[in-house]
């Protein structure tokens, strides 16, 4: 079936009717004395590396695969299934995010993808937080693995050169969700992934993962703490939870840690064509509701395979 | 003591629509992907009771057997084992408002033994809880989007 033509402009801004112009009203200026602490523009402390898809290094990935395989198979006893469902075209993988700052499910997925589709096959670019791509030492390593600073431009560039993209709409909020919500999809209302897939005419391939949130334990979500400390402005991080991890023990927030050897399972689900299902001008709320519902059913089904937390 | 495991989920559909799904074994069993095997054995002529062979796949185990399935006045579905794993369960819905309802699934399983079964009960409650959660999420997706939930091995 022929797809409807999409606008050539790659933008996630939906065209709107022009706002009606209101009549100008002149208001006399009144001097108002400033009271309290003057507002200070808080600079963002961290900025990620600008994206450069050529930083993905297939030979480096090939060299990393044996190490990743050891960690994935022996330490995490990982299982990844469902790649046969992925169509032979650029797609947007949409996954739930777990494991805090260490994100073991991301590296296991990269390992499985690069072995199933081969390192020289369709490249996969994972859209990551600025802190992943911008840190010294680990940032360049991540970029060589195909991690790029998250943004619509980066994903669009990946699709244009025939690659696929992996995105985690839930971001830090989901990766730092409390342990009691470990089997829940928490996208925090973010819908940009829908616009991204629709604007670029690519299908969404949902991916669900369990076990990542057993590699450390989050006791609360810490949203109020993060907001009070303005972490959302400084670091673009919306949560500051209490967590238990090794070797730190009980810690506010999350630092790079040694993940507990939890069993990780990843399941690729059937692709979703947003344009085919919701039309050329989708109701984004309806589309988001459908995708998250589908993923939640898949995640709960995958979680039912667990026998005991951490152990598997 | 046999673990009683209960889970609930909110479904954004009118309660009558959801009851029409959960009280009909032919409609509800195929939606729950955890039921690896289910076959109707017989229908009782004088009551709203049916006999089913129904098994829940739990890793190396197939929990279930032959059970008597009853529907109570179109409002809830319940079952009690006659053969196989000793279990009872129920599936019901209550209205929250005009457009949504709360679906509750409850299962009790009794295992043989005395000492080891205490350990098994603890693990079983946790495992059953996840299976009930999965079953309810599958039902919710089917009721809200009129589409079978994802199926995988």
Coordinates of N, CA, C and O in Angstrom, one line a residue, chain A residues 85 182-183 267 269 277 289-290 292-294 296-298 300-309, chain B residues 12 33 58 123 126-127 130-131 133-135 137-138 140-141 144-145 147-153:
Chain A
X85 N 11.2 -9.8 13.8 CA 10.1 -9.0 13.5 C 10.5 -7.6 12.9 O 9.6 -6.9 12.4
X182 N 9.2 -1.2 38.5 CA 10.2 -1.8 37.6 C 9.6 -2.4 36.4 O 10.2 -2.4 35.3
X183 N 8.3 -2.9 36.5 CA 7.7 -3.5 35.3 C 6.6 -2.5 34.8 O 5.6 -3.0 34.2
X267 N 12.8 -8.1 24.7 CA 11.9 -8.7 23.7 C 11.5 -7.6 22.7 O 11.1 -6.5 23.1
X269 N 9.1 -6.3 19.9 CA 7.7 -6.5 19.5 C 7.4 -6.2 18.1 O 8.3 -5.6 17.4
X277 N -1.7 3.6 10.9 CA -2.7 3.3 12.0 C -3.5 4.6 12.3 O -4.7 4.5 12.7
X289 N -1.1 6.9 23.6 CA -1.8 5.9 24.4 C -1.8 4.5 23.9 O -1.6 3.6 24.7
X290 N -1.9 4.4 22.6 CA -1.9 3.1 22.0 C -0.5 2.4 22.1 O -0.3 1.3 22.6
X292 N 2.0 3.1 24.2 CA 2.4 2.8 25.6 C 1.5 1.6 26.2 O 2.0 0.8 26.9
X293 N 0.3 1.5 25.7 CA -0.6 0.4 26.1 C 0.0 -0.9 25.6 O 0.1 -1.9 26.3
X294 N 0.4 -0.9 24.3 CA 0.9 -2.1 23.7 C 2.2 -2.5 24.4 O 2.4 -3.7 24.7
X296 N 3.1 -1.7 27.4 CA 2.9 -2.2 28.8 C 2.4 -3.6 28.8 O 2.9 -4.4 29.7
X297 N 1.5 -4.0 27.9 CA 1.1 -5.4 27.9 C 2.3 -6.3 27.6 O 2.4 -7.4 28.2
X298 N 3.2 -5.9 26.7 CA 4.3 -6.7 26.4 C 5.3 -6.8 27.5 O 5.9 -7.8 27.8
X300 N 4.6 -6.4 30.8 CA 4.1 -7.3 31.8 C 4.2 -8.7 31.5 O 4.4 -9.6 32.3
X301 N 4.0 -9.1 30.2 CA 4.1 -10.4 29.7 C 5.5 -10.9 29.9 O 5.8 -12.1 30.3
X302 N 6.5 -10.1 29.5 CA 7.9 -10.5 29.7 C 8.3 -10.6 31.1 O 9.0 -11.5 31.5
X303 N 7.7 -9.7 32.0 CA 8.1 -9.8 33.4 C 7.5 -11.0 34.0 O 8.1 -11.5 35.1
X304 N 6.5 -11.6 33.5 CA 5.9 -12.8 34.0 C 6.9 -14.0 33.9 O 6.7 -15.0 34.6
X305 N 7.9 -13.9 33.1 CA 8.8 -15.0 32.9 C 9.8 -15.0 34.1 O 10.5 -16.0 34.3
X306 N 9.9 -13.9 34.9 CA 10.8 -13.9 36.0 C 10.3 -14.9 37.1 O 9.1 -15.0 37.4
X307 N 11.3 -15.5 37.7 CA 11.0 -16.4 38.8 C 11.2 -15.7 40.2 O 10.4 -15.6 41.0
X308 N 12.5 -15.1 40.3 CA 12.8 -14.3 41.5 C 13.5 -13.1 41.1 O 14.3 -13.2 40.1
X309 N 13.3 -12.0 41.7 CA 14.1 -10.7 41.3 C 15.6 -11.0 41.4 O 16.1 -11.7 42.2
Chain B
X12 N -10.1 1.6 30.8 CA -10.9 2.8 30.4 C -11.9 2.4 29.4 O -11.8 2.7 28.2
X33 N -2.4 -14.5 27.2 CA -1.4 -15.3 26.5 C -0.7 -16.3 27.4 O -0.1 -17.3 26.9
X58 N 4.1 -21.6 33.4 CA 5.0 -20.9 34.3 C 6.4 -21.5 34.2 O 6.7 -22.4 35.0
X123 N 7.6 -18.0 46.9 CA 8.0 -17.7 45.5 C 6.8 -17.8 44.6 O 6.7 -16.9 43.7
X126 N 4.8 -14.5 44.5 CA 5.5 -13.5 43.6 C 5.3 -13.8 42.1 O 5.0 -12.9 41.3
X127 N 5.5 -15.1 41.8 CA 5.4 -15.5 40.4 C 4.0 -15.3 39.9 O 3.7 -14.8 38.8
X130 N 3.0 -11.7 39.2 CA 3.4 -11.2 37.9 C 2.6 -11.8 36.7 O 2.3 -11.1 35.8
X131 N 2.1 -13.0 36.9 CA 1.3 -13.6 35.8 C -0.1 -13.0 35.8 O -0.7 -12.7 34.7
X133 N -0.7 -9.9 36.8 CA -0.5 -8.6 36.3 C -0.4 -8.6 34.8 O -1.0 -7.8 34.1
X134 N 0.3 -9.6 34.2 CA 0.4 -9.7 32.8 C -1.0 -10.0 32.2 O -1.4 -9.4 31.2
X135 N -1.7 -10.9 32.8 CA -3.1 -11.2 32.3 C -4.0 -10.0 32.3 O -4.7 -9.7 31.3
X137 N -3.1 -6.8 32.2 CA -2.6 -5.8 31.2 C -3.0 -6.3 29.8 O -3.3 -5.4 28.9
X138 N -3.0 -7.6 29.5 CA -3.4 -8.1 28.2 C -4.9 -7.8 28.0 O -5.3 -7.4 27.0
X140 N -6.6 -5.5 29.5 CA -6.8 -4.1 29.4 C -6.6 -3.6 28.0 O -7.3 -2.8 27.4
X141 N -5.4 -4.0 27.4 CA -5.1 -3.6 26.1 C -6.2 -4.1 25.1 O -6.6 -3.3 24.2
X144 N -9.4 -1.9 25.6 CA -9.2 -0.5 25.3 C -9.0 -0.3 23.8 O -9.3 0.8 23.2
X145 N -8.3 -1.2 23.2 CA -7.9 -1.0 21.8 C -8.4 -2.0 20.8 O -8.0 -2.0 19.6
X147 N -7.7 -5.0 20.3 CA -6.6 -5.7 19.5 C -5.9 -6.7 20.5 O -5.8 -6.4 21.7
X148 N -5.6 -7.8 20.0 CA -4.9 -8.8 20.8 C -3.6 -8.3 21.3 O -2.9 -7.5 20.6
X149 N -3.1 -8.6 22.5 CA -1.8 -8.1 23.0 C -0.7 -8.8 22.3 O -0.9 -9.8 21.6
X150 N 0.5 -8.3 22.5 CA 1.7 -8.9 21.8 C 1.9 -10.4 22.4 O 1.7 -10.6 23.5
X151 N 2.2 -11.2 21.4 CA 2.4 -12.6 21.8 C 3.9 -13.0 21.5 O 4.4 -12.7 20.4
X152 N 4.6 -13.6 22.4 CA 5.9 -14.1 22.1 C 6.2 -15.3 23.0 O 5.6 -15.5 24.0
X153 N 7.2 -16.0 22.6 CA 7.5 -17.3 23.3 C 8.2 -17.1 24.7 O 8.7 -16.0 25.0

